[in-house]
Coordinates of C-alpha atoms in Angstrom, one line a residue:
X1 CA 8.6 6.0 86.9
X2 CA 6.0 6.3 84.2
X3 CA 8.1 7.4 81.7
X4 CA 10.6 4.3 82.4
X5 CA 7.9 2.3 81.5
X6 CA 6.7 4.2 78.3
X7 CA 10.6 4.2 77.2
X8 CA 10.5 0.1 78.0
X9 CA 7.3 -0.6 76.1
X10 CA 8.6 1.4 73.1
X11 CA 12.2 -0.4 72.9
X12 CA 10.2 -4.0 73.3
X13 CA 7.7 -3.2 70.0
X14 CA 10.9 -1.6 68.0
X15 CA 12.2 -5.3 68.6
X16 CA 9.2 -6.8 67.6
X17 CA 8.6 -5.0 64.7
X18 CA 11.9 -5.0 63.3
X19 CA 13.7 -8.2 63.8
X20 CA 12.5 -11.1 62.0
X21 CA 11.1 -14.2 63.3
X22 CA 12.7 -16.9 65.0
X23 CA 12.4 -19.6 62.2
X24 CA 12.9 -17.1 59.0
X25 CA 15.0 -17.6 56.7
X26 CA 18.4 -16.4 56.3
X27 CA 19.9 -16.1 53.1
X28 CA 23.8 -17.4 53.7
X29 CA 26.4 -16.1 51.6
X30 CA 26.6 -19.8 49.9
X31 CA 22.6 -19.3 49.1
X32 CA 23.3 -16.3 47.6
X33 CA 25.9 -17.1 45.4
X34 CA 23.9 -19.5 44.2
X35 CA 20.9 -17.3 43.2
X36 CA 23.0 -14.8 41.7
X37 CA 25.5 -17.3 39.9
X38 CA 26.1 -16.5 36.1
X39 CA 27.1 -19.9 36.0
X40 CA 23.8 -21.6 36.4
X41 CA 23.0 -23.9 33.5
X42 CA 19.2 -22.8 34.0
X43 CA 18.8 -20.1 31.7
X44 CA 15.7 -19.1 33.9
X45 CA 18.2 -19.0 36.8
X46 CA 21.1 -17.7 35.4
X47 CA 19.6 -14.1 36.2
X48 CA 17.5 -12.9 39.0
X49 CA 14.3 -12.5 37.8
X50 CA 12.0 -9.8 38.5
X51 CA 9.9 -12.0 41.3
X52 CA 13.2 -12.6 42.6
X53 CA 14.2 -9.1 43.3
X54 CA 11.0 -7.9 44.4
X55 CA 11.5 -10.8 46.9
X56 CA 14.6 -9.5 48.5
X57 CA 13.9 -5.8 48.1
X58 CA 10.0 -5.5 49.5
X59 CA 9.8 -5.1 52.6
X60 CA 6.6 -5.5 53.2
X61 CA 6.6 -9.4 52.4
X62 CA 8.9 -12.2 51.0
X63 CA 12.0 -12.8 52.5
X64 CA 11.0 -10.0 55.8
X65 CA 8.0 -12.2 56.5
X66 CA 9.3 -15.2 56.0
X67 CA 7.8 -16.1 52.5
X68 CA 9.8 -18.5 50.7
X69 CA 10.7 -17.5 47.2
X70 CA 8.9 -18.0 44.4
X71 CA 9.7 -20.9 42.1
X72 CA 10.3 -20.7 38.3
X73 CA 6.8 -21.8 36.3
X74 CA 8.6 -25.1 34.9
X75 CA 5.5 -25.4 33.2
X76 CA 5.7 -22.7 31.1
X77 CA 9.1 -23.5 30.5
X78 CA 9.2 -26.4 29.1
X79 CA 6.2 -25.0 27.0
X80 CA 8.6 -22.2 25.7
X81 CA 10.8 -24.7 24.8
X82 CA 8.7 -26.9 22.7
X83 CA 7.5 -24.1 20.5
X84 CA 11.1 -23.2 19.8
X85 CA 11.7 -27.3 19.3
X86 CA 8.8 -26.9 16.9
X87 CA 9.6 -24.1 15.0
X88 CA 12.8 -25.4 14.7
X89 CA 11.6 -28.2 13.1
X90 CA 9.4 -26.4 10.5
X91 CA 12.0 -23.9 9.0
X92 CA 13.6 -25.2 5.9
X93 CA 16.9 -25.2 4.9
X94 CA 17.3 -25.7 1.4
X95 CA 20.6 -27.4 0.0
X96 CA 21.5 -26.7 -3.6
X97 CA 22.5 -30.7 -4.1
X98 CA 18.9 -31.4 -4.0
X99 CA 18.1 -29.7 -7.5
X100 CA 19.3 -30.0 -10.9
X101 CA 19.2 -26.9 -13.5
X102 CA 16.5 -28.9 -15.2
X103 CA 13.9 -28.9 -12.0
X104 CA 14.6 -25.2 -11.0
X105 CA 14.4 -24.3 -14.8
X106 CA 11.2 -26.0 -15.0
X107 CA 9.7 -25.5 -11.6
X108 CA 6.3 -23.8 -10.9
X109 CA 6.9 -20.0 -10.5
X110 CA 5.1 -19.8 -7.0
X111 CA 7.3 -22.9 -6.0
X112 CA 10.7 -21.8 -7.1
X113 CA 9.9 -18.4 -5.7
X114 CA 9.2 -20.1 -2.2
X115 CA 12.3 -21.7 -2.8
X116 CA 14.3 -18.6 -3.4
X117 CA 13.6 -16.9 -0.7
X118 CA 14.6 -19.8 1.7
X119 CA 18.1 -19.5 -0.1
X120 CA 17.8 -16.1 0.7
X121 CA 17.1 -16.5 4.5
X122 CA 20.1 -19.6 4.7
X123 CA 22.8 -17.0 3.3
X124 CA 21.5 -14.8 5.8
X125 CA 21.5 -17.4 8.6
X126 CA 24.9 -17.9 7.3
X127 CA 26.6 -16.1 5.1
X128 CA 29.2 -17.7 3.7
X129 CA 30.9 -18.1 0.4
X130 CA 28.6 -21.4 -0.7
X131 CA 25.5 -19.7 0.9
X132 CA 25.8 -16.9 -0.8
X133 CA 26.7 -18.3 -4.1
X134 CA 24.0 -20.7 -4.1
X135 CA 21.3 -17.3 -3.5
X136 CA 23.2 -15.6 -6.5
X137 CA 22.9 -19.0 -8.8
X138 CA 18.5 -18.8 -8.2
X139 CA 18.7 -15.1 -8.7
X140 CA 20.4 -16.2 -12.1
X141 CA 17.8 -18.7 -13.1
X142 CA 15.3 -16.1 -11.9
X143 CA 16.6 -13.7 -14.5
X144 CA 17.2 -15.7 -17.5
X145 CA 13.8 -17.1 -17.3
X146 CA 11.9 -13.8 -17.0
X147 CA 14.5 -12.5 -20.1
X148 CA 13.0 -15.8 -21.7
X149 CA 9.4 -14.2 -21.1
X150 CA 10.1 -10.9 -22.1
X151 CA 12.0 -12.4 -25.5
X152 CA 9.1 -15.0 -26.3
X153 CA 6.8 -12.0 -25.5
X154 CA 8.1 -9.9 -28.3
X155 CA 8.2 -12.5 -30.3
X156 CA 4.6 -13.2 -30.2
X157 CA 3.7 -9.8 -30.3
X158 CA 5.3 -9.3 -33.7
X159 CA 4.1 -12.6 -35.7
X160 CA 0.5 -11.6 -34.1
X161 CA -0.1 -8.0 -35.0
X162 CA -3.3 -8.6 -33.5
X163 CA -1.9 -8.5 -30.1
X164 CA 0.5 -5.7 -31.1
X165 CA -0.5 -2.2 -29.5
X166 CA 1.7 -0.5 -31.2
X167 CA -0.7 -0.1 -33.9
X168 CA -2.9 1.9 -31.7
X169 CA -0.3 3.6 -29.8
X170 CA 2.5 4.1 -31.6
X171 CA 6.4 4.3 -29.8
X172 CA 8.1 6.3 -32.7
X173 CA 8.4 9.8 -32.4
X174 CA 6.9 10.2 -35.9
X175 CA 3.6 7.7 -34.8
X176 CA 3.2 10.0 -31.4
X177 CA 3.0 13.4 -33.4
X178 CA 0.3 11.5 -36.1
X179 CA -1.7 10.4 -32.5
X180 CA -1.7 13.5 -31.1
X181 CA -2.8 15.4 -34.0
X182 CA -6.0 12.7 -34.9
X183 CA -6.7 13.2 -30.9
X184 CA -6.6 16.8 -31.2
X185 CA -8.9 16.9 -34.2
X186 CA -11.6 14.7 -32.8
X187 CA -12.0 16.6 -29.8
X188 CA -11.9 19.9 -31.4
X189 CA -14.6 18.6 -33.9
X190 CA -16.9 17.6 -30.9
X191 CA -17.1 20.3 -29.0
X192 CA -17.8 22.2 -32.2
X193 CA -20.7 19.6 -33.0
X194 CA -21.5 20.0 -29.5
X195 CA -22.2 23.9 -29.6
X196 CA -26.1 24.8 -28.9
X197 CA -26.4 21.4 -27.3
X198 CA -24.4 22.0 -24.5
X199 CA -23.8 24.7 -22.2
X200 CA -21.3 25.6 -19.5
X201 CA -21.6 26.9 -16.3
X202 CA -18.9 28.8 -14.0
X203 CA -18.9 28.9 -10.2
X204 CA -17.1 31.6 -9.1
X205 CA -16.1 34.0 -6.3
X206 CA -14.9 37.8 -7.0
X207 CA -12.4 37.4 -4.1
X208 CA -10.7 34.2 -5.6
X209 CA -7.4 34.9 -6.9
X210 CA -7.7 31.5 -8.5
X211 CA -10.9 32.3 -10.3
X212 CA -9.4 35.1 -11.9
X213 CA -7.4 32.9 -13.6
X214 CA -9.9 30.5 -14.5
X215 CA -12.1 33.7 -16.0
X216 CA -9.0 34.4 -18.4
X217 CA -9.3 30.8 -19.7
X218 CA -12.8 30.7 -20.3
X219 CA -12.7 33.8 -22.3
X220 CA -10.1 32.2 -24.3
X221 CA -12.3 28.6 -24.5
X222 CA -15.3 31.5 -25.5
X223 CA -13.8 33.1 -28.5
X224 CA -12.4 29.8 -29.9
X225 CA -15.8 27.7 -29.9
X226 CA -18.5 30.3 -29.3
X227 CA -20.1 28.2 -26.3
X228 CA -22.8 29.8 -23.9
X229 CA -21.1 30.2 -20.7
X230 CA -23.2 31.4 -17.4
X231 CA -21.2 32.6 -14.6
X232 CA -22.6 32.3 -11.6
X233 CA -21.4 34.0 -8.3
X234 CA -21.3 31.5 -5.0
X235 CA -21.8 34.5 -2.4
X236 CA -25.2 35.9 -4.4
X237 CA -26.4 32.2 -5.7
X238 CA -26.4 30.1 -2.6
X239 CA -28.9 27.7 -3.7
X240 CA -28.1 27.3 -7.3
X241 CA -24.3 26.6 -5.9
X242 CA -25.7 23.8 -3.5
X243 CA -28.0 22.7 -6.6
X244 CA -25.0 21.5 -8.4
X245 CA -22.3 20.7 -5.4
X246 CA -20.4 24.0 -5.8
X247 CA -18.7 23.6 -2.2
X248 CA -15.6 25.5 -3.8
X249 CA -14.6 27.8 -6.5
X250 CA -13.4 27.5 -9.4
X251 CA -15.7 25.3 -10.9
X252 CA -16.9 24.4 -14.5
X253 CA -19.7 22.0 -14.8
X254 CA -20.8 20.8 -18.6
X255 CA -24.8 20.7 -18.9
X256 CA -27.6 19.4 -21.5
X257 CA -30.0 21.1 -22.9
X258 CA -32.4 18.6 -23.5
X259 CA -31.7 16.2 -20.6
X260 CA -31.2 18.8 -18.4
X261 CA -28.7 16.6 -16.8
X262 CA -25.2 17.9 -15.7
X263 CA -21.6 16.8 -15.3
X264 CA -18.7 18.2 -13.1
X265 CA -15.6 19.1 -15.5
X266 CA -13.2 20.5 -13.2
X267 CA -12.3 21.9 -9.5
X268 CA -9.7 24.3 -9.1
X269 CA -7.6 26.2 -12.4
X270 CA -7.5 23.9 -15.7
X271 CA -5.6 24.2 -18.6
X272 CA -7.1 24.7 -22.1
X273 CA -6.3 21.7 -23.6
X274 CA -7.3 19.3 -20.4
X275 CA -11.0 21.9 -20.1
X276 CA -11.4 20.9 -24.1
X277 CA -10.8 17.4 -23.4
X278 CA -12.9 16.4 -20.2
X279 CA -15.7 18.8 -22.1
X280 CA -15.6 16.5 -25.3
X281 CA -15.6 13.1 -23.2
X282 CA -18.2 15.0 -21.0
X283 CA -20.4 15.7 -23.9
X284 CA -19.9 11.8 -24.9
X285 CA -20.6 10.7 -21.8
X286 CA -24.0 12.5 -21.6
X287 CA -25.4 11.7 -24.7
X288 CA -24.5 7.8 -24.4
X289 CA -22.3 7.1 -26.9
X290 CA -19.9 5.9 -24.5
X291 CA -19.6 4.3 -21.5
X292 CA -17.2 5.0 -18.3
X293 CA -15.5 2.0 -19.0
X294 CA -14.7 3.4 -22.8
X295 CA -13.9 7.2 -21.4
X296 CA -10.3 7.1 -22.4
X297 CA -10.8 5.5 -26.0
X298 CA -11.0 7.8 -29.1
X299 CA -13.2 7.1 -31.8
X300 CA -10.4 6.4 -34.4
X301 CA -9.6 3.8 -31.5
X302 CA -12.7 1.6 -31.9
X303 CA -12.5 -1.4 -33.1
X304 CA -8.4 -2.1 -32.2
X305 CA -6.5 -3.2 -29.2
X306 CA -7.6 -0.3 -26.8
X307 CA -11.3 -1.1 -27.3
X308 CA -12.2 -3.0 -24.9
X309 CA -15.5 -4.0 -25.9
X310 CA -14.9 -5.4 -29.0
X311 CA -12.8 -9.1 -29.6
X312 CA -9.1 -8.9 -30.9
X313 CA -10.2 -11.0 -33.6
X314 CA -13.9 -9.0 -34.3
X315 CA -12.0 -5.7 -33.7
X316 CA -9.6 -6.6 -36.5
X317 CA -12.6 -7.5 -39.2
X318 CA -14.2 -4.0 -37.8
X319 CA -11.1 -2.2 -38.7
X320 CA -10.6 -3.6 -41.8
X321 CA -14.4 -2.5 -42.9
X322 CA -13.8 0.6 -41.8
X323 CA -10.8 0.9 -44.1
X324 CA -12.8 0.1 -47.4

């Protein structure tokens, strides 16, 4: 008898827990037509959303507990939709019949190039023959107007010699060798001036393959100008190295004599001819004559278009005095 009645009990809570309640809701098969139908013009409806599905599935709440489902925000809808009105209403679409060749010709650069690309965008929105033609007729203008530039530039450049940097840096292959030979002699000719002034010194490390090449070079820079050179090994001179911010090797680094000031030339292997010519602008650099704003002007330079301390118009008298 008493297990009858534990058996009873247990089938009476089963139906408790499982069934629904009297009043839920039943979803007919009309109902659910309707919440799954393609066909809704709602575009929120047209597709179960996520809230939706979690309705039916969970079965901890909604539709088991007879919750009813959750409505669509309609509020936030018809906030979606008035941004997109909005934007909408702020793109532009340009149409061709609105300009004459005169107004595009003539138009402010920053306007026709706003212009352009909306052209752009409508034969991308929709690319058809006219669309597309229209783009290719700005790109046109476009390029005949910067060819204008370019022409009016030369132009200038040649009745003005004063604006003409040819003169200074010459395009002909016969100019470029007379450059590079008046560059080469002036540096040469300051390091040589430099010599007893100046010294060098030469981080290096015995293990460093690198160095070894850097040593070779030096030698070479030695027997050509006849500098002093200390060499100063990084593993036995700890403190000098962190004196002068030798965290690697190799490393040359140009110093004065009678500033005792110092300048970094180079980190890692350099070539002759780039050692020679940080050296000479080094040398330049610590004795004033120039400034870091003037380190890549020559002293034959002064005076013309590269320097760019003097006036076009002063530079040109300066040159001329220098001549007689």
């Amino acid at each position: 008898m008493k297990k009858l009645l534990i058996l009873y009990f247990s089938i009476l809570i089963g139906i408790t827990i499982y069934l629904p309640a009297a009043d839920c809701q039943v979803l007919t098969n009309a109902e659910a037509d309707d919440v799954y139908s393609d066909n809704n013009t709602d575009s929120t409806a047209a597709t179960v959303t996520k809230t939706q599905t979690e309705y039916y599935k969970d079965q901890k709440r909604g539709w088991y507990w007879n919750e009813k489902i959750p409505e669509p925000d309609k509020k936030k809808k018809k906030e979606r939709k008035k941004v997109v009105d909005e934007n909408s209403k702020k793109r532009f679409i340009p149409d061709m019949k609105d300009y004459t060749t005169e107004q595009l010709w003539n138009m402010h650069p920053d306007d026709f190039q706003d212009l352009l690309l909306a052209f752009h965008k409508k034969s991308v929105m929709a690319p058809t023959e006219s669309n597309v033609k229209d783009y290719i007729y700005m790109q046109d203008i476009a390029r005949r107007k910067s060819l204008a530039v370019t022409n009016v530039t030369a132009y200038v450049t040649q009745k003005y010699p004063e604006y003409n940097m040819v003169q200074d840096y010459p395009t002909a292959l016969p100019g470029r060798g007379a450059m590079t030979r008046q560059q080469v002699a002036e540096v040469k000719d300051g390091i040589f001036r430099a010599k007893g002034k100046y010294g060098i010194l030469y981080f290096y490390s015995p293990e460093c393959e690198y160095c070894k090449e850097q040593s070779g070079i030096l030698k070479y820079f030695i027997d050509k100008y006849g500098w002093d050179i200390k060499q100063v090994n990084i593993n036995e001179n700890p403190s000098v190295a962190a004196r002068f911010n030798a965290q690697t090797v190799p490393y040359v680094v140009l110093v004065s004599r009678d500033k005792q000031d110092y300048m970094p030339i180079s980190v890692g292997v350099v070539a002759l001819d780039d050692m020679e010519y940080r050296l000479y602008k080094g040398v330049k650099l610590l004795s004033g004559e120039i400034t870091p704003e003037e380190y890549s002007i020559y002293d034959y330079q002064k005076g013309g278009t590269l320097d760019i301390t003097v006036p076009i118009k002063q530079g040109k008298k300066v040159r001329e005095s220098k001549k007689d």
